[in-house]
Amino acid sequence: MRAYRIAARYHLAELAKNTLAALLLAVLIPVWILAAPQIFAAASLAFRLRATGRTLTASTDHVGMIHGCLGVVMLLMAFLTFSAARQAGPFDRRLTAAGYPRTPLLLAKATSLLSAAALVALYTTVWTLAVWSPRHPGFLWLGLFTACLVYGSLGLVLALFLPGELEGMVVIFVTSNLDLLPQSPLVNPDPHGFLGPLLPMYGSTQTCLAAGLAPTTPLRPVAASLTWTAALTLVALLAFWIRTRERQGAGAWTHALSARAPRPRRTR
């Protein structure tokens, strides 16, 4: 338990160090939510909600608000976890090589992902409620939460397999656009084909649209998002487990932690 608490504090601190991502999140979410009514024309949009097969009619600014919030949170969550995992990777390998148990490290990574996803989804939901009244606010949070989980897990996977931050940012940006744009009712109001439900953001998009605009909210899209999260997380954890197989004495990891901690400055 002590090893887990230490690792959890360390990984949460690594996430908190990314002040740029936190600043972008704090600014972009309210800016987009407040600007959506000024960007989109006040017109009705009829689209088919694929999860239920029903045709919904909604204001374009509400649809655009949901689409934009999903785009912001998935991008920032992926960047956040990708950057934190890359910075923590070499130190994690040194810890496990020195005998630090890997299971607490893996649990700590899962804890930091869940905590960050919950906070980002809550922040976005609160701002949405400040300017609009979606039909099911709790399911709106759930849809945003699963979007953060899916792309947070994707960031962990990319950090293990891509050589640098530039490659990771390019892959995240391109993947998120190819994933989210075809699912937006503004772009594709009558979706067809079998590929749509296979995309990572299908479940989160359908959940958020239903939560904001539909009289009922289906649970099947939530299961699809959790399946993607579980698959990506499993890939990341297996890759981490394989890369940290070399181990030393069980007590040597305390020296690695001491080396990581900042040394006090000498006073003259």
Coordinates of C-alpha atoms in Angstrom, one line a residue:
M1 CA 0.0 0.0 0.0
R2 CA 2.9 2.4 0.8
A3 CA 4.4 1.8 -2.6
Y4 CA 1.1 2.5 -4.3
R5 CA 0.6 5.8 -2.3
I6 CA 4.1 7.0 -3.3
A7 CA 3.6 6.1 -6.9
A8 CA 0.1 7.7 -7.0
R9 CA 1.4 10.9 -5.6
Y10 CA 4.3 10.9 -8.0
H11 CA 2.2 10.3 -11.1
L12 CA -0.4 12.9 -10.1
A13 CA 2.4 15.4 -9.6
E14 CA 3.7 14.6 -13.0
L15 CA 0.3 15.4 -14.5
A16 CA 0.0 18.6 -12.5
K17 CA 3.4 19.8 -13.8
N18 CA 1.9 20.3 -17.3
T19 CA 0.8 23.8 -16.7
L20 CA 0.4 24.5 -20.4
A21 CA -2.2 21.8 -20.8
A22 CA -4.0 23.0 -17.6
L23 CA -4.0 26.6 -18.9
L24 CA -5.3 25.6 -22.3
L25 CA -8.0 23.5 -20.6
A26 CA -9.0 26.4 -18.3
V27 CA -9.2 28.9 -21.1
L28 CA -10.4 27.0 -24.2
I29 CA -13.4 25.2 -22.6
P30 CA -15.2 28.4 -21.4
V31 CA -14.1 30.3 -24.5
W32 CA -15.6 27.7 -26.8
I33 CA -18.8 27.3 -24.8
L34 CA -19.4 31.1 -24.6
A35 CA -18.5 31.6 -28.3
A36 CA -20.5 28.7 -29.8
P37 CA -23.8 30.8 -30.0
Q38 CA -21.9 33.5 -31.8
I39 CA -20.2 31.1 -34.3
F40 CA -23.1 29.0 -35.4
A41 CA -26.3 30.4 -36.9
A42 CA -29.5 30.1 -34.8
A43 CA -31.0 27.4 -36.9
S44 CA -32.5 24.0 -36.4
L45 CA -30.6 20.9 -37.4
A46 CA -32.2 17.5 -38.0
F47 CA -29.9 14.5 -37.6
R48 CA -30.1 10.9 -36.8
L49 CA -28.7 9.7 -33.5
R50 CA -27.2 6.4 -34.5
A51 CA -27.3 4.8 -31.1
T52 CA -31.1 5.0 -31.0
G53 CA -32.0 5.3 -34.7
R54 CA -34.2 8.3 -33.8
T55 CA -34.1 11.6 -35.7
L56 CA -33.5 14.6 -33.4
T57 CA -34.0 18.3 -34.1
A58 CA -31.7 20.6 -32.2
S59 CA -30.2 24.1 -32.4
T60 CA -26.9 24.2 -34.3
D61 CA -25.1 26.1 -31.6
H62 CA -25.9 23.3 -29.0
V63 CA -24.7 20.6 -31.4
G64 CA -21.6 22.7 -32.1
M65 CA -21.0 23.2 -28.4
I66 CA -21.0 19.5 -27.7
H67 CA -18.8 18.7 -30.7
G68 CA -16.3 21.4 -29.8
C69 CA -16.1 20.4 -26.1
L70 CA -15.5 16.8 -27.1
G71 CA -12.7 17.9 -29.4
V72 CA -11.0 20.1 -26.8
V73 CA -11.1 17.5 -23.9
M74 CA -10.0 14.6 -26.0
L75 CA -7.0 16.5 -27.5
L76 CA -5.9 18.0 -24.2
M77 CA -6.3 14.7 -22.3
A78 CA -4.2 12.9 -24.9
F79 CA -1.5 15.5 -24.8
L80 CA -1.5 15.5 -21.0
T81 CA -1.1 11.8 -20.6
F82 CA 1.4 11.5 -23.5
S83 CA 3.6 14.2 -22.1
A84 CA 3.4 12.9 -18.5
A85 CA 4.1 9.3 -19.6
R86 CA 7.2 10.3 -21.7
Q87 CA 8.7 12.3 -18.8
A88 CA 8.0 9.5 -16.2
G89 CA 9.1 6.6 -18.5
P90 CA 12.8 6.6 -17.8
F91 CA 12.4 7.1 -14.1
D92 CA 9.8 4.3 -14.0
R93 CA 12.2 1.9 -15.7
R94 CA 15.0 2.9 -13.2
L95 CA 12.6 2.3 -10.3
T96 CA 11.5 -1.2 -11.5
A97 CA 15.1 -2.1 -12.3
A98 CA 15.9 -1.2 -8.7
G99 CA 13.2 -3.5 -7.4
Y100 CA 10.2 -1.3 -7.1
P101 CA 7.0 -3.4 -7.5
R102 CA 5.4 -2.9 -10.8
T103 CA 1.8 -3.5 -9.7
P104 CA 1.6 -0.3 -7.6
L105 CA 3.1 1.6 -10.5
L106 CA 0.4 0.3 -12.8
L107 CA -2.3 1.0 -10.3
A108 CA -1.0 4.5 -9.8
K109 CA -1.0 5.2 -13.6
A110 CA -4.7 4.1 -13.7
T111 CA -5.5 6.3 -10.7
S112 CA -4.0 9.3 -12.3
L113 CA -5.8 8.7 -15.5
L114 CA -9.2 8.3 -13.8
S115 CA -8.6 11.3 -11.6
A116 CA -7.6 13.6 -14.4
A117 CA -10.5 12.4 -16.6
A118 CA -13.1 13.0 -13.9
L119 CA -11.8 16.5 -13.2
V120 CA -11.7 17.5 -16.9
A121 CA -15.2 16.2 -17.5
L122 CA -16.5 17.9 -14.4
Y123 CA -15.0 21.2 -15.3
T124 CA -16.4 21.0 -18.8
T125 CA -19.9 20.0 -17.6
V126 CA -20.0 22.9 -15.1
W127 CA -19.2 25.4 -17.8
T128 CA -21.8 23.9 -20.0
L129 CA -24.5 24.1 -17.3
A130 CA -23.6 27.8 -16.8
V131 CA -24.9 28.7 -20.3
W132 CA -27.2 25.9 -21.3
S133 CA -29.5 23.3 -19.8
P134 CA -28.8 19.8 -21.3
R135 CA -31.5 17.2 -20.7
H136 CA -29.3 14.8 -18.8
P137 CA -26.3 16.6 -17.2
G138 CA -25.1 13.4 -15.5
F139 CA -24.8 11.6 -18.7
L140 CA -23.1 14.6 -20.3
W141 CA -20.4 14.3 -17.7
L142 CA -20.3 10.5 -18.3
G143 CA -19.8 11.1 -22.1
L144 CA -17.0 13.6 -21.5
F145 CA -15.5 11.3 -18.9
T146 CA -15.3 8.4 -21.3
A147 CA -13.9 10.6 -24.0
C148 CA -11.1 11.6 -21.6
L149 CA -10.5 8.0 -20.7
V150 CA -10.3 6.8 -24.4
Y151 CA -7.8 9.5 -25.5
G152 CA -6.0 9.5 -22.2
S153 CA -5.3 5.8 -22.7
L154 CA -4.3 6.6 -26.3
G155 CA -1.8 9.1 -25.0
L156 CA -0.3 6.4 -22.8
V157 CA 0.0 4.0 -25.7
L158 CA 1.7 6.5 -28.0
A159 CA 4.2 7.6 -25.3
L160 CA 5.5 4.0 -25.3
F161 CA 5.9 3.5 -29.0
L162 CA 6.6 6.9 -30.6
P163 CA 10.2 8.4 -30.5
G164 CA 9.4 12.0 -29.7
E165 CA 6.8 14.6 -28.6
L166 CA 6.4 16.0 -32.1
E167 CA 5.5 12.7 -33.6
G168 CA 3.0 12.1 -30.7
M169 CA 1.3 15.5 -31.1
V170 CA 1.0 15.0 -34.9
V171 CA -0.5 11.5 -34.5
I172 CA -2.9 12.7 -31.8
F173 CA -4.1 15.7 -33.8
V174 CA -4.6 13.7 -37.0
T175 CA -6.2 10.8 -35.3
S176 CA -8.6 13.0 -33.3
N177 CA -9.8 14.8 -36.4
L178 CA -10.3 11.6 -38.4
D179 CA -12.1 10.1 -35.5
L180 CA -14.4 13.0 -34.4
L181 CA -15.3 14.9 -37.6
P182 CA -17.2 12.1 -39.4
Q183 CA -19.3 11.7 -36.3
S184 CA -20.4 15.3 -36.0
P185 CA -24.0 15.9 -37.0
L186 CA -22.8 19.2 -38.4
V187 CA -20.8 17.3 -41.0
N188 CA -22.7 14.0 -41.2
P189 CA -26.3 14.4 -40.1
D190 CA -27.3 11.0 -41.5
P191 CA -24.5 8.5 -40.8
H192 CA -24.3 5.2 -42.6
G193 CA -21.9 2.3 -42.9
F194 CA -20.4 -0.1 -40.4
L195 CA -17.2 1.9 -39.7
G196 CA -18.8 4.6 -37.5
P197 CA -19.6 2.4 -34.5
L198 CA -16.0 1.1 -34.6
L199 CA -14.3 4.5 -34.1
P200 CA -12.9 5.3 -30.6
M201 CA -15.1 8.4 -30.1
Y202 CA -18.3 6.8 -31.3
G203 CA -19.5 5.9 -27.8
S204 CA -18.6 9.3 -26.2
T205 CA -20.1 11.3 -29.1
Q206 CA -23.4 9.4 -29.0
T207 CA -23.6 9.6 -25.2
C208 CA -23.0 13.4 -25.2
L209 CA -25.5 14.1 -28.0
A210 CA -28.1 12.0 -26.3
A211 CA -27.4 13.5 -22.9
G212 CA -27.8 17.0 -24.3
L213 CA -30.6 16.7 -26.9
A214 CA -32.5 13.3 -26.6
P215 CA -35.3 12.4 -24.3
T216 CA -33.5 9.1 -23.4
T217 CA -29.9 8.1 -23.1
P218 CA -28.8 4.6 -24.2
L219 CA -26.1 2.8 -22.3
R220 CA -24.6 0.8 -25.2
P221 CA -22.4 3.7 -26.4
V222 CA -20.9 3.9 -22.9
A223 CA -20.0 0.2 -23.1
A224 CA -18.3 0.9 -26.5
S225 CA -16.2 3.7 -24.9
L226 CA -15.2 1.5 -22.0
T227 CA -14.2 -1.3 -24.4
W228 CA -11.9 1.1 -26.2
T229 CA -10.5 2.3 -22.9
A230 CA -9.8 -1.2 -21.7
A231 CA -8.2 -2.3 -24.9
L232 CA -5.8 0.7 -25.1
T233 CA -5.0 0.6 -21.4
L234 CA -4.2 -3.1 -21.7
V235 CA -1.8 -2.4 -24.6
A236 CA -0.1 0.3 -22.6
L237 CA 0.2 -1.8 -19.4
L238 CA 1.5 -4.8 -21.2
A239 CA 4.1 -2.8 -23.1
F240 CA 5.1 -1.2 -19.7
W241 CA 5.3 -4.6 -18.1
I242 CA 7.5 -6.0 -20.9
R243 CA 9.9 -3.0 -20.9
T244 CA 10.5 -3.2 -17.1
R245 CA 11.4 -6.8 -16.7
E246 CA 15.0 -6.3 -15.5
R247 CA 15.0 -6.0 -11.7
Q248 CA 17.6 -5.7 -8.9
G249 CA 17.3 -6.0 -5.2
A250 CA 13.9 -5.3 -3.6
G251 CA 15.2 -2.5 -1.4
A252 CA 17.3 -0.6 -4.0
W253 CA 14.3 1.5 -5.2
T254 CA 14.5 3.7 -2.2
H255 CA 17.9 5.0 -3.4
A256 CA 16.3 5.7 -6.8
L257 CA 13.6 7.8 -5.1
S258 CA 16.2 9.6 -3.1
A259 CA 18.1 10.4 -6.3
R260 CA 14.9 11.7 -7.9
A261 CA 14.1 14.0 -5.0
P262 CA 15.5 17.5 -5.1
R263 CA 18.6 18.1 -3.0
P264 CA 18.7 20.9 -0.5
R265 CA 20.8 23.9 -1.5
R266 CA 24.0 24.6 0.4
T267 CA 24.2 28.0 2.2
R268 CA 27.4 29.7 2.4

